[in-house]
Amino acid sequence: MEAVDPDFIQAPEHRPKPDVTEAEGIPLIDLSPVNSPESDADALARLVAEIGDACKNWGFFQVINHGVPSHIRERIELASKEFFALPKEEKKKVSRNEINLFGYSDFEITKSVRDWKEVFDCTIENPTVIYASDEPDDEELKELTNQWPEYPPELRQVEVCEVYAAEMQKLTYKLLALIASSLGLPKDRLHGFFKNQTSFMRLNYYPACPAPQLALGLGRHKDAGAMTILAQDDVGGLEVKRKSDGEWIFVKPTPDAYIVNVGDLIQVWSNDKYESVEHRVTVNSQKERFSIPFFINPSHSVWVEPLTELVDEQTPAKYKGYSWGKFYATRKLSNFKKLTTENIQVLFNGTVLIEPSRTIPCVLPSRSRIPSFQFCWNDADALFYEHFVLIHGSGHGAWCWYKLVALLRSSGHDVTALDMAASGINLQHVLDVPTISNYFRPLMDFMGSIPTREKVILVAHSSGGLAVSRAMERFPDKISVSVFVTALMPGTSLNISTLSQEDWSLATVLVRPVYLYTEEDMSRALVLSSKKYGSVSRVYIITDEDKVARKELQQWMIRQNPPDEVVEIKGSDHMVMMSRPNELFDVLLLIAQNYS
Ligand code: OGA
Ligand code: NI
């Protein structure tokens, strides 16, 4: 096997399985009833029911007799092959960049791992209007147009991309009508969202890959827009995560069919009736593969929220509203944002870094070169805003997080920075907080008040790790991930008395006095079980120039109680939220994206 750049290597649990299930595939739906004038009402009703079932049970289906003439598809497929066969330098002449957000790229990243693919993007509305910035209150707009390669000349000709796009649009409105009907809505209920749409089309090229068992053509993701219509060739590689059991199911190519999937917007509009489903693309050591997704996106001005007709007292809205245009601008522009992450080394992503019996294998992909914000259209999971809850270390208070609070809020997330008892501006006196349970109380009360279906991300600094560990034991279902920032991290078999014997100085940076809790008290409050505490994902953030909790001490704790992932912030002292707020912010966003 030829060596493959480690940036492409997937964590073991995300690698393709050699024997994918081919058993029962995604539903195959015949669209003739909407394409033939003489079809009766019964046939149409059956079709609507079929579409509804497919959206509900799979989020994916294939359509045949869709009305798109096959020669129109063949023409664009041929032009795509000719384009990708060109030398790299030639293709790079139309690279995507800050000015031209559409064009060629051979650097796509999904969930922090490089995809084994090249793409060419073009937009549908000419020009496409989007927000000029991702700042929430900035209303300035800008216009995007396509850039076309010189070769093959066909690509820019109206008869190829434009004609294909026009056919896709016709199919789009038919599908939107069927989906709306299946939700019990008027068939044109969704149409209005697509006036001045931001839809775009992508030519995908997945070259043959020498290590198809390690890399993916496209990592697992959900599509962020309303719906995607995909043309795949006869090679195959698309896999869909089956909703019933989470198995990856191979989508067997059906000649001349289109694959349709529900995106995040339909999930929100339908208030979870139809969910956007994860999918990915495996690669092949022998054959290259081509596909053409058509991403159907609304206008930048659309405010996305569950449709009022689908919300009532029994089924309240499951999502807060958000601006599609701001989301889109953030995605498109962040691709080219100047990175602040140079000195962050994300050591490993998504899997256990250090198992007790295993040392770090040296083939681990070094993520240092991969910016966390590299734009990936597909990587849509950051769409749903997170709620971060920040827990300070002893002697400090909520105030110490002020820089991070501003950064997280400005990117649209909810943030709660809590004062523990007798800390910050909490009114209790330290002598009224004689047990560590009293000290934790503000966090426990807060966690108790969160609605059952909601999850938060807990972020602990320093001794705040104890409070967070206690919360993981009491409220494991309300936490999507706990982040320990140079924090104490007791575990099921690493109890607090062992930790205290290590020279972790709990009382180093006192701003308000702290009560020094007895070991006995702390051991009682921190009985941690694998069933509860252990069921919550954990990420540890090492601060490498920490004079309070030395790096060796942090590493020792990580070895004793291995988290799911370890990230290191270079050049950071103990108060990383003060000295390296941007880096910490970037890491938190990356974690939110990977664990929520
Ligand atoms: C996509 C996608 C699948 C494929 O580009 O979002 O899921 O088979 N593509 O190329
Ligand atoms: Ni996709």
Coordinates of C-alpha atoms and ligand atoms in Angstrom, one line a residue:
M1 CA 0.0 0.0 0.0
E2 CA 1.3 3.4 -0.9
A3 CA 1.6 5.9 2.0
V4 CA -1.3 8.2 2.4
D5 CA -0.9 11.6 3.9
P6 CA -2.0 11.2 7.6
D7 CA -4.4 14.1 7.3
F8 CA -6.7 11.8 5.4
I9 CA -6.7 9.0 7.9
Q10 CA -9.9 8.5 9.7
A11 CA -10.2 7.6 13.4
P12 CA -10.7 3.8 13.6
E13 CA -14.4 4.0 14.4
H14 CA -15.1 6.1 11.3
R15 CA -13.3 3.9 8.9
P16 CA -15.3 2.1 6.3
K17 CA -16.2 -1.5 7.1
P18 CA -15.1 -4.1 4.5
D19 CA -18.5 -5.7 4.5
V20 CA -21.2 -3.1 4.3
T21 CA -24.8 -4.1 4.4
E22 CA -26.4 -4.0 1.1
A23 CA -29.5 -5.8 2.2
E24 CA -32.5 -3.5 2.1
G25 CA -31.6 -0.3 0.4
I26 CA -33.1 3.2 0.6
P27 CA -36.6 3.4 -0.9
L28 CA -36.9 3.6 -4.7
I29 CA -39.8 5.8 -5.6
D30 CA -41.5 6.2 -9.0
L31 CA -42.4 9.8 -9.7
S32 CA -44.5 9.0 -12.8
P33 CA -47.7 10.3 -11.1
V34 CA -46.4 13.8 -11.0
N35 CA -45.0 13.6 -14.5
S36 CA -47.9 12.2 -16.4
P37 CA -50.9 14.4 -17.1
E38 CA -53.4 11.4 -16.9
S39 CA -52.4 10.1 -13.4
D40 CA -55.3 10.0 -11.0
A41 CA -55.7 11.3 -7.5
D42 CA -55.2 7.9 -5.9
A43 CA -51.8 7.4 -7.5
L44 CA -50.8 10.8 -6.4
A45 CA -51.9 10.2 -2.8
R46 CA -50.0 6.9 -2.8
L47 CA -46.9 8.7 -4.0
V48 CA -47.3 11.4 -1.3
A49 CA -47.5 8.7 1.4
E50 CA -44.5 6.9 0.0
I51 CA -42.5 10.2 0.1
G52 CA -43.6 10.8 3.6
D53 CA -42.6 7.3 4.8
A54 CA -39.2 7.6 3.1
C55 CA -38.5 11.0 4.7
K56 CA -39.6 9.8 8.1
N57 CA -37.9 6.4 8.1
W58 CA -34.8 7.1 6.0
G59 CA -34.3 10.7 5.2
F60 CA -33.1 9.4 1.9
F61 CA -34.7 7.9 -1.2
Q62 CA -34.1 7.4 -4.9
V63 CA -36.4 8.6 -7.6
I64 CA -37.0 7.2 -11.1
N65 CA -39.3 8.5 -13.9
H66 CA -38.3 11.9 -12.6
G67 CA -38.7 13.7 -15.9
V68 CA -35.0 14.8 -16.3
P69 CA -33.9 13.8 -19.8
S70 CA -30.9 11.5 -19.6
H71 CA -28.9 13.3 -22.3
I72 CA -28.8 16.4 -20.2
R73 CA -27.3 14.5 -17.3
E74 CA -24.8 12.7 -19.6
R75 CA -23.6 16.0 -20.9
I76 CA -22.7 17.4 -17.6
E77 CA -21.2 14.2 -16.4
L78 CA -18.9 14.2 -19.4
A79 CA -17.8 17.8 -18.9
S80 CA -17.1 17.0 -15.3
K81 CA -14.8 14.1 -16.2
E82 CA -13.0 16.3 -18.7
F83 CA -12.5 19.0 -16.2
F84 CA -11.1 16.8 -13.5
A85 CA -8.8 15.0 -15.9
L86 CA -6.9 18.3 -16.4
P87 CA -3.5 18.9 -14.7
K88 CA -3.8 20.3 -11.2
E89 CA -2.3 23.7 -12.3
E90 CA -5.0 24.1 -14.9
K91 CA -7.7 23.3 -12.4
K92 CA -6.2 25.6 -9.8
K93 CA -6.7 28.5 -12.2
V94 CA -10.3 28.5 -11.0
S95 CA -9.7 27.9 -7.4
R96 CA -12.2 29.0 -4.8
N97 CA -11.0 32.0 -2.9
E98 CA -12.1 35.0 -0.9
I99 CA -13.4 36.8 -4.0
N100 CA -14.7 33.8 -5.9
L101 CA -16.5 31.6 -3.4
F102 CA -17.3 29.2 -6.2
G103 CA -14.8 27.2 -8.2
Y104 CA -12.3 24.4 -7.7
S105 CA -10.8 23.0 -4.5
D106 CA -8.8 19.9 -3.6
F107 CA -8.9 20.7 0.1
E108 CA -12.2 19.7 1.6
I109 CA -12.3 18.8 5.3
T110 CA -15.1 17.1 7.1
K111 CA -15.0 16.7 10.9
S112 CA -11.4 17.8 10.9
V113 CA -10.2 15.1 8.6
R114 CA -9.3 15.6 4.9
D115 CA -11.6 14.2 2.3
W116 CA -10.2 12.2 -0.6
K117 CA -11.8 14.3 -3.2
E118 CA -11.7 17.3 -5.5
V119 CA -14.7 19.6 -6.1
F120 CA -15.9 22.3 -8.5
D121 CA -18.8 24.5 -7.2
C122 CA -21.1 26.7 -9.1
T123 CA -24.0 28.8 -8.0
I124 CA -27.5 28.7 -9.6
E125 CA -28.9 32.2 -9.3
N126 CA -26.7 34.5 -11.3
P127 CA -25.8 36.5 -9.3
T128 CA -26.5 34.9 -5.9
V129 CA -27.1 37.4 -3.2
I130 CA -25.7 36.7 0.3
Y131 CA -24.8 38.8 3.4
A132 CA -21.4 40.4 3.0
S133 CA -20.4 39.5 6.6
D134 CA -21.3 37.0 9.3
E135 CA -21.8 39.8 11.8
P136 CA -25.4 39.4 13.1
D137 CA -26.4 43.1 12.7
D138 CA -24.6 43.8 9.4
E139 CA -27.2 44.0 6.7
E140 CA -24.8 44.7 3.9
L141 CA -25.3 42.3 0.9
K142 CA -23.0 41.1 -1.8
E143 CA -23.4 39.3 -5.1
L144 CA -21.7 36.1 -6.1
T145 CA -21.1 34.9 -9.6
N146 CA -19.5 31.9 -11.1
Q147 CA -16.0 31.5 -12.4
W148 CA -15.6 29.1 -15.3
P149 CA -12.5 27.2 -16.5
E150 CA -11.2 27.7 -19.9
Y151 CA -11.3 23.9 -20.5
P152 CA -13.4 22.1 -21.2
P153 CA -15.4 25.0 -22.8
E154 CA -18.6 23.0 -22.5
L155 CA -18.8 23.6 -18.8
R156 CA -19.6 27.2 -19.1
Q157 CA -22.0 26.8 -22.0
V158 CA -25.6 27.3 -21.3
E159 CA -26.4 23.9 -22.7
V160 CA -24.4 22.1 -20.0
C161 CA -24.5 23.5 -16.4
E162 CA -27.4 25.9 -16.8
V163 CA -29.6 23.4 -18.6
Y164 CA -28.9 20.8 -16.1
A165 CA -29.6 23.3 -13.2
A166 CA -32.9 24.2 -14.8
E167 CA -33.9 20.6 -14.9
M168 CA -32.9 20.2 -11.2
Q169 CA -35.0 23.2 -10.4
K170 CA -38.1 21.6 -11.9
L171 CA -37.5 18.5 -10.0
T172 CA -36.9 20.5 -6.8
Y173 CA -40.3 22.1 -6.9
K174 CA -42.0 18.8 -7.6
L175 CA -40.2 17.3 -4.6
L176 CA -40.9 20.2 -2.4
A177 CA -44.6 20.0 -3.3
L178 CA -44.7 16.2 -2.5
I179 CA -42.9 16.8 0.8
A180 CA -45.2 19.7 1.8
S181 CA -48.2 17.5 1.0
S182 CA -46.9 14.6 3.0
L183 CA -46.7 17.0 6.0
G184 CA -50.3 17.8 5.5
L185 CA -49.5 21.3 4.2
P186 CA -50.5 23.1 1.0
K187 CA -48.3 21.9 -1.8
D188 CA -46.7 25.2 -2.4
R189 CA -46.1 25.9 1.3
L190 CA -42.3 25.8 1.0
H191 CA -41.9 27.4 -2.4
G192 CA -41.7 31.0 -1.2
F193 CA -38.5 30.3 0.7
F194 CA -36.6 29.7 -2.6
K195 CA -37.2 33.0 -4.3
N196 CA -33.7 34.4 -4.7
Q197 CA -32.3 31.1 -3.5
T198 CA -28.7 30.4 -2.5
S199 CA -28.8 26.9 -4.1
F200 CA -25.6 25.6 -5.6
M201 CA -24.3 22.7 -7.5
R202 CA -21.1 20.7 -7.0
L203 CA -19.1 18.4 -9.3
N204 CA -17.4 15.8 -7.1
Y205 CA -14.4 13.8 -8.1
Y206 CA -13.2 11.0 -5.9
P207 CA -9.9 9.7 -7.3
A208 CA -8.9 6.1 -6.8
C209 CA -7.3 5.9 -3.3
P210 CA -4.4 3.6 -2.2
A211 CA -5.8 3.3 1.3
P212 CA -9.6 3.0 1.0
Q213 CA -9.8 1.3 4.3
L214 CA -8.3 4.3 6.1
A215 CA -9.7 7.3 4.3
L216 CA -13.1 8.5 3.2
G217 CA -14.1 10.4 0.0
L218 CA -16.3 12.4 2.2
G219 CA -16.6 12.1 5.9
R220 CA -19.9 11.5 7.8
H221 CA -22.0 14.6 7.6
K222 CA -25.5 16.0 7.2
D223 CA -26.5 18.4 4.5
A224 CA -27.1 21.9 5.9
G225 CA -29.6 23.1 3.3
A226 CA -33.2 22.1 2.6
M227 CA -32.7 19.1 0.4
T228 CA -30.0 17.6 -1.9
I229 CA -30.6 15.9 -5.3
L230 CA -27.6 13.7 -6.2
A231 CA -26.5 12.1 -9.4
Q232 CA -24.0 9.3 -8.8
D233 CA -22.2 7.3 -11.4
D234 CA -22.2 3.5 -11.5
V235 CA -19.1 3.0 -9.2
G236 CA -20.9 3.4 -5.9
G237 CA -19.5 4.6 -2.6
L238 CA -22.3 6.6 -0.9
E239 CA -23.4 5.2 2.5
V240 CA -26.4 6.2 4.5
K241 CA -26.7 5.8 8.2
R242 CA -29.8 3.7 8.7
K243 CA -32.1 5.4 11.3
S244 CA -33.4 2.1 12.8
D245 CA -30.0 0.8 14.0
G246 CA -27.2 3.2 13.0
E247 CA -25.7 0.8 10.4
W248 CA -24.0 2.2 7.4
I249 CA -26.0 1.2 4.3
F250 CA -24.5 1.2 0.8
V251 CA -26.6 3.0 -1.8
K252 CA -26.4 0.8 -4.8
P253 CA -26.3 2.8 -8.0
T254 CA -29.5 2.7 -10.0
P255 CA -29.0 3.8 -13.6
D256 CA -30.5 7.2 -14.3
A257 CA -32.0 7.6 -10.8
Y258 CA -31.5 10.5 -8.5
I259 CA -30.8 10.2 -4.8
V260 CA -32.8 12.7 -2.7
N261 CA -32.1 13.5 0.9
V262 CA -33.7 15.8 3.5
G263 CA -31.3 18.4 4.9
D264 CA -31.2 20.3 8.2
L265 CA -33.7 22.9 7.1
I266 CA -36.5 20.4 6.4
Q267 CA -35.7 18.9 9.8
V268 CA -36.2 22.3 11.4
W269 CA -39.3 23.3 9.3
S270 CA -40.9 19.9 10.0
N271 CA -40.0 20.2 13.7
D272 CA -38.2 16.9 13.6
K273 CA -40.9 15.0 11.7
Y274 CA -38.3 14.4 9.0
E275 CA -34.7 14.3 10.1
S276 CA -31.6 15.1 8.2
V277 CA -29.6 11.9 8.1
E278 CA -25.8 11.3 8.2
H279 CA -24.1 10.0 5.1
R280 CA -20.6 9.5 3.9
V281 CA -18.6 8.4 0.8
T282 CA -16.1 5.6 0.7
V283 CA -13.4 5.4 -1.9
N284 CA -12.1 2.7 -4.1
S285 CA -8.6 1.5 -4.8
Q286 CA -9.4 0.7 -8.4
K287 CA -11.9 3.1 -9.6
E288 CA -12.4 6.8 -9.6
R289 CA -15.9 8.0 -9.0
F290 CA -17.9 11.1 -10.0
S291 CA -21.1 12.5 -8.5
I292 CA -23.1 15.7 -8.8
P293 CA -25.0 17.0 -5.8
F294 CA -27.5 19.8 -6.2
F295 CA -27.9 21.6 -2.9
I296 CA -31.2 23.3 -2.6
N297 CA -31.0 26.3 -0.3
P298 CA -33.4 29.2 0.4
S299 CA -32.9 32.9 0.1
H300 CA -30.4 34.6 2.4
S301 CA -33.4 36.5 3.9
V302 CA -35.1 33.4 5.2
W303 CA -35.5 33.1 8.9
V304 CA -35.6 29.3 9.6
E305 CA -37.9 28.0 12.3
P306 CA -40.4 25.2 12.7
L307 CA -43.5 25.9 10.6
T308 CA -46.3 27.2 12.7
E309 CA -48.8 24.7 11.3
L310 CA -46.6 21.9 12.8
V311 CA -46.3 23.4 16.2
D312 CA -48.9 23.3 19.0
E313 CA -49.1 22.7 22.7
Q314 CA -48.5 19.0 22.5
T315 CA -45.6 19.4 20.1
P316 CA -43.8 22.7 20.9
A317 CA -41.1 24.0 18.6
K318 CA -37.9 22.0 18.9
Y319 CA -35.6 24.7 17.5
K320 CA -34.9 28.3 18.0
G321 CA -35.1 30.3 14.8
Y322 CA -32.0 31.4 13.0
S323 CA -31.0 33.4 9.9
W324 CA -30.2 31.2 6.9
G325 CA -28.3 34.1 5.4
K326 CA -26.0 34.6 8.4
F327 CA -25.4 30.9 8.7
Y328 CA -24.6 30.7 5.0
A329 CA -22.3 33.7 5.2
T330 CA -20.5 32.3 8.2
R331 CA -20.0 29.0 6.3
K332 CA -18.9 30.5 3.0
L333 CA -16.6 33.2 4.5
S334 CA -15.0 31.2 7.3
N335 CA -13.3 29.2 4.6
F336 CA -10.9 32.1 4.1
K337 CA -10.8 33.6 7.6
K338 CA -7.4 34.3 8.9
L339 CA -6.7 31.6 11.3
T340 CA -5.9 32.2 14.9
T341 CA -5.2 28.5 15.5
E342 CA -1.6 28.3 14.5
N343 CA -0.4 27.3 17.9
I344 CA -3.1 24.9 18.7
Q345 CA -2.2 21.3 18.3
V346 CA -5.2 19.1 18.2
L347 CA -3.5 15.9 19.0
F348 CA -6.2 13.5 18.0
N349 CA -9.8 13.8 17.1
G350 CA -12.8 11.8 17.9
T351 CA -11.2 8.8 19.6
V352 CA -9.4 7.8 22.7
L353 CA -6.0 9.3 22.6
I354 CA -4.4 7.3 25.3
E355 CA -5.7 4.0 26.5
P356 CA -4.1 2.7 29.6
S357 CA -2.4 -0.1 27.7
R358 CA -1.5 1.9 24.6
T359 CA 0.9 4.7 23.9
I360 CA 0.2 7.2 21.2
P361 CA 0.9 5.5 17.9
C362 CA 3.2 7.7 15.8
V363 CA 1.0 7.5 12.7
L364 CA -1.5 9.7 14.5
P365 CA -2.5 12.4 12.1
S366 CA -1.1 15.6 13.3
R367 CA -4.0 18.0 13.1
S368 CA -1.8 21.0 13.6
R369 CA -2.0 21.9 9.9
I370 CA -5.7 21.6 9.8
P371 CA -7.5 24.7 10.7
S372 CA -10.6 24.1 12.7
F373 CA -12.6 26.5 10.6
Q374 CA -11.7 25.3 7.2
F375 CA -15.0 25.6 5.4
C376 CA -16.7 22.5 4.6
W377 CA -20.1 22.9 3.2
N378 CA -21.2 19.5 4.3
D379 CA -20.1 19.8 7.9
A380 CA -23.4 21.3 9.0
D381 CA -23.6 20.1 12.5
A382 CA -22.4 23.4 13.9
L383 CA -25.7 24.7 12.7
F384 CA -27.5 24.2 16.0
Y385 CA -26.2 26.5 18.5
E386 CA -24.8 25.2 21.7
H387 CA -25.2 26.2 25.3
F388 CA -21.8 26.4 27.1
V389 CA -21.7 26.4 30.9
L390 CA -18.4 27.7 32.2
I391 CA -17.1 26.7 35.7
H392 CA -14.3 28.7 37.2
G393 CA -11.5 27.4 39.4
S394 CA -11.2 28.0 43.1
G395 CA -10.8 31.6 44.2
H396 CA -12.0 32.8 40.9
G397 CA -15.5 33.6 39.6
A398 CA -17.6 33.8 36.5
W399 CA -15.8 37.0 35.7
C400 CA -12.6 35.3 34.7
W401 CA -14.3 34.0 31.5
Y402 CA -15.3 37.4 30.2
K403 CA -13.3 37.2 27.0
L404 CA -14.5 33.8 26.1
V405 CA -18.1 34.7 26.9
A406 CA -17.9 37.5 24.4
L407 CA -16.4 35.3 21.7
L408 CA -18.9 32.5 22.2
R409 CA -21.9 34.8 22.3
S410 CA -20.8 36.7 19.2
S411 CA -20.8 33.4 17.3
G412 CA -24.4 32.8 18.3
H413 CA -24.0 30.4 21.2
D414 CA -25.6 30.6 24.5
V415 CA -23.2 31.0 27.4
T416 CA -23.7 30.7 31.1
A417 CA -20.7 31.5 33.4
L418 CA -21.6 30.5 36.9
D419 CA -20.2 31.7 40.2
M420 CA -19.8 28.8 42.6
A421 CA -20.8 29.4 46.2
A422 CA -18.9 32.2 47.9
S423 CA -17.0 33.0 44.7
G424 CA -17.1 36.0 42.3
I425 CA -20.2 38.0 43.2
N426 CA -22.0 35.1 44.8
L427 CA -23.3 36.6 48.1
Q428 CA -22.5 33.7 50.4
H429 CA -19.7 34.0 52.8
V430 CA -17.0 31.4 52.6
L431 CA -17.6 30.2 56.1
D432 CA -21.2 29.4 55.1
V433 CA -19.9 26.9 52.6
P434 CA -18.3 24.3 54.7
T435 CA -18.7 21.3 52.4
I436 CA -17.8 20.9 48.8
S437 CA -21.4 20.0 48.0
N438 CA -22.4 23.4 49.3
Y439 CA -19.7 24.9 47.1
F440 CA -21.1 23.0 44.0
R441 CA -24.7 23.9 44.7
P442 CA -25.0 26.7 42.1
L443 CA -24.0 24.3 39.3
M444 CA -26.3 21.5 40.6
D445 CA -29.3 24.0 40.8
F446 CA -28.5 25.2 37.3
M447 CA -28.3 21.7 35.9
G448 CA -31.6 20.7 37.6
S449 CA -33.3 23.7 35.9
I450 CA -32.4 22.6 32.4
P451 CA -35.3 21.1 30.5
T452 CA -34.9 17.3 30.1
R453 CA -34.5 17.3 26.3
E454 CA -31.7 19.9 26.4
K455 CA -28.0 19.3 26.6
V456 CA -25.2 21.6 27.6
I457 CA -21.4 21.6 27.1
L458 CA -19.7 21.9 30.5
V459 CA -16.3 23.6 30.6
A460 CA -14.3 23.4 33.8
H461 CA -11.2 25.3 34.6
S462 CA -8.7 24.1 37.3
S463 CA -10.6 22.9 40.4
G464 CA -13.9 23.5 38.6
G465 CA -13.3 20.0 37.3
L466 CA -14.6 18.6 40.6
A467 CA -17.9 20.4 40.2
V468 CA -18.2 19.3 36.6
S469 CA -17.5 15.7 37.5
R470 CA -20.2 15.8 40.1
A471 CA -22.6 17.2 37.6
M472 CA -21.7 14.4 35.1
E473 CA -22.6 11.8 37.8
R474 CA -25.9 13.5 38.6
F475 CA -27.0 14.7 35.2
P476 CA -25.3 12.6 32.5
D477 CA -28.2 12.9 30.1
K478 CA -28.1 16.7 30.1
I479 CA -24.4 17.0 29.1
S480 CA -23.2 16.5 25.5
V481 CA -19.5 16.7 26.5
S482 CA -17.4 17.9 29.4
V483 CA -14.3 19.9 28.7
F484 CA -11.5 19.9 31.3
V485 CA -9.3 23.0 30.8
T486 CA -6.2 22.3 32.8
A487 CA -8.7 21.0 35.3
L488 CA -8.8 18.4 38.0
M489 CA -10.4 15.3 36.4
P490 CA -11.2 12.6 38.9
G491 CA -12.6 9.4 37.5
T492 CA -14.3 6.1 38.3
S493 CA -11.0 4.7 39.4
L494 CA -9.1 7.9 40.1
N495 CA -10.4 9.2 43.3
I496 CA -9.9 12.6 44.7
S497 CA -7.6 11.5 47.5
T498 CA -5.1 10.2 44.9
L499 CA -5.4 13.5 43.1
S500 CA -4.8 15.6 46.2
Q501 CA -1.7 13.6 46.9
E502 CA -0.3 14.8 43.7
D503 CA 0.8 18.4 44.2
W504 CA -2.2 20.0 42.7
S505 CA -2.4 23.3 44.5
L506 CA -6.0 24.0 44.9
A507 CA -5.3 27.3 46.6
T508 CA -2.8 28.9 44.4
V509 CA -4.5 31.9 42.8
L510 CA -6.8 33.2 45.4
V511 CA -8.8 36.2 44.7
R512 CA -11.5 35.4 47.2
P513 CA -10.5 33.0 50.0
V514 CA -11.5 29.4 49.5
Y515 CA -12.4 26.8 52.1
L516 CA -10.1 23.9 52.0
Y517 CA -12.4 21.0 51.9
T518 CA -11.4 17.8 53.7
E519 CA -10.5 14.7 51.6
E520 CA -13.2 12.8 53.3
D521 CA -15.8 15.4 52.3
M522 CA -14.6 15.5 48.7
S523 CA -14.4 11.7 48.4
R524 CA -18.0 11.5 49.6
A525 CA -19.2 14.1 47.2
L526 CA -17.3 12.6 44.3
V527 CA -18.3 8.9 44.0
L528 CA -18.2 8.5 40.2
S529 CA -19.7 5.5 38.3
S530 CA -18.9 4.3 34.8
K531 CA -22.6 4.1 34.1
K532 CA -23.3 7.8 34.7
Y533 CA -20.0 9.8 34.9
G534 CA -18.5 7.4 32.4
S535 CA -21.3 7.8 29.9
V536 CA -20.4 11.4 29.2
S537 CA -17.8 12.3 26.6
R538 CA -14.7 14.1 28.0
V539 CA -12.1 16.3 26.4
Y540 CA -9.0 17.5 28.2
I541 CA -7.2 20.7 27.2
I542 CA -3.6 20.8 28.2
T543 CA -2.0 24.2 28.9
D544 CA 1.6 23.5 28.2
E545 CA 3.3 26.4 30.1
D546 CA 1.2 26.1 33.2
K547 CA 3.0 26.9 36.3
V548 CA 0.2 26.0 38.6
A549 CA -0.9 22.6 37.2
R550 CA 2.3 21.6 35.5
K551 CA 1.9 19.9 32.2
E552 CA 3.4 16.6 33.6
L553 CA 0.7 16.6 36.2
Q554 CA -2.0 17.1 33.6
Q555 CA -0.5 14.3 31.5
W556 CA -0.4 12.0 34.5
M557 CA -4.1 12.6 35.2
I558 CA -4.9 11.9 31.5
R559 CA -3.0 8.6 31.7
Q560 CA -4.9 7.7 34.9
N561 CA -8.3 8.6 33.6
P562 CA -8.1 8.7 29.7
P563 CA -10.6 11.1 28.1
D564 CA -12.0 10.8 24.6
E565 CA -9.7 13.4 23.3
V566 CA -6.8 15.6 24.3
V567 CA -6.0 19.0 22.9
E568 CA -3.0 21.1 23.7
I569 CA -2.8 24.8 23.6
K570 CA 0.7 25.8 23.1
G571 CA 2.3 28.7 25.0
S572 CA -0.6 28.9 27.4
D573 CA -0.3 29.5 31.2
H574 CA -2.8 28.4 33.7
M575 CA -5.3 31.2 33.0
V576 CA -5.7 30.2 29.4
M577 CA -9.1 32.0 29.1
M578 CA -7.2 35.3 29.8
S579 CA -4.0 34.6 27.9
R580 CA -5.2 32.6 24.9
P581 CA -8.9 33.3 24.6
N582 CA -9.0 33.0 20.8
E583 CA -7.4 29.6 20.8
L584 CA -9.6 28.3 23.6
F585 CA -12.6 29.6 21.7
D586 CA -11.5 27.8 18.5
V587 CA -11.0 24.5 20.4
L588 CA -14.4 24.8 22.1
L589 CA -16.1 25.3 18.8
L590 CA -14.4 22.3 17.3
I591 CA -15.4 20.2 20.3
A592 CA -19.0 21.4 20.0
Q593 CA -19.0 20.4 16.4
N594 CA -17.7 17.0 17.1
Y595 CA -19.6 16.0 20.2
S596 CA -23.0 17.6 20.0
Ligands
OGA1 C1 -22.3 15.7 -0.6 C2 -22.6 14.3 -0.6 C3 -22.4 12.2 -1.8 C4 -21.7 11.7 -3.0 O1 -21.6 16.2 -1.4 O2 -22.9 16.4 0.4 O3 -23.2 13.8 0.3 O4 -22.0 10.5 -3.3 N1 -22.2 13.6 -1.7 O5 -20.9 12.4 -3.6
NI2 NI -24.1 15.2 1.6

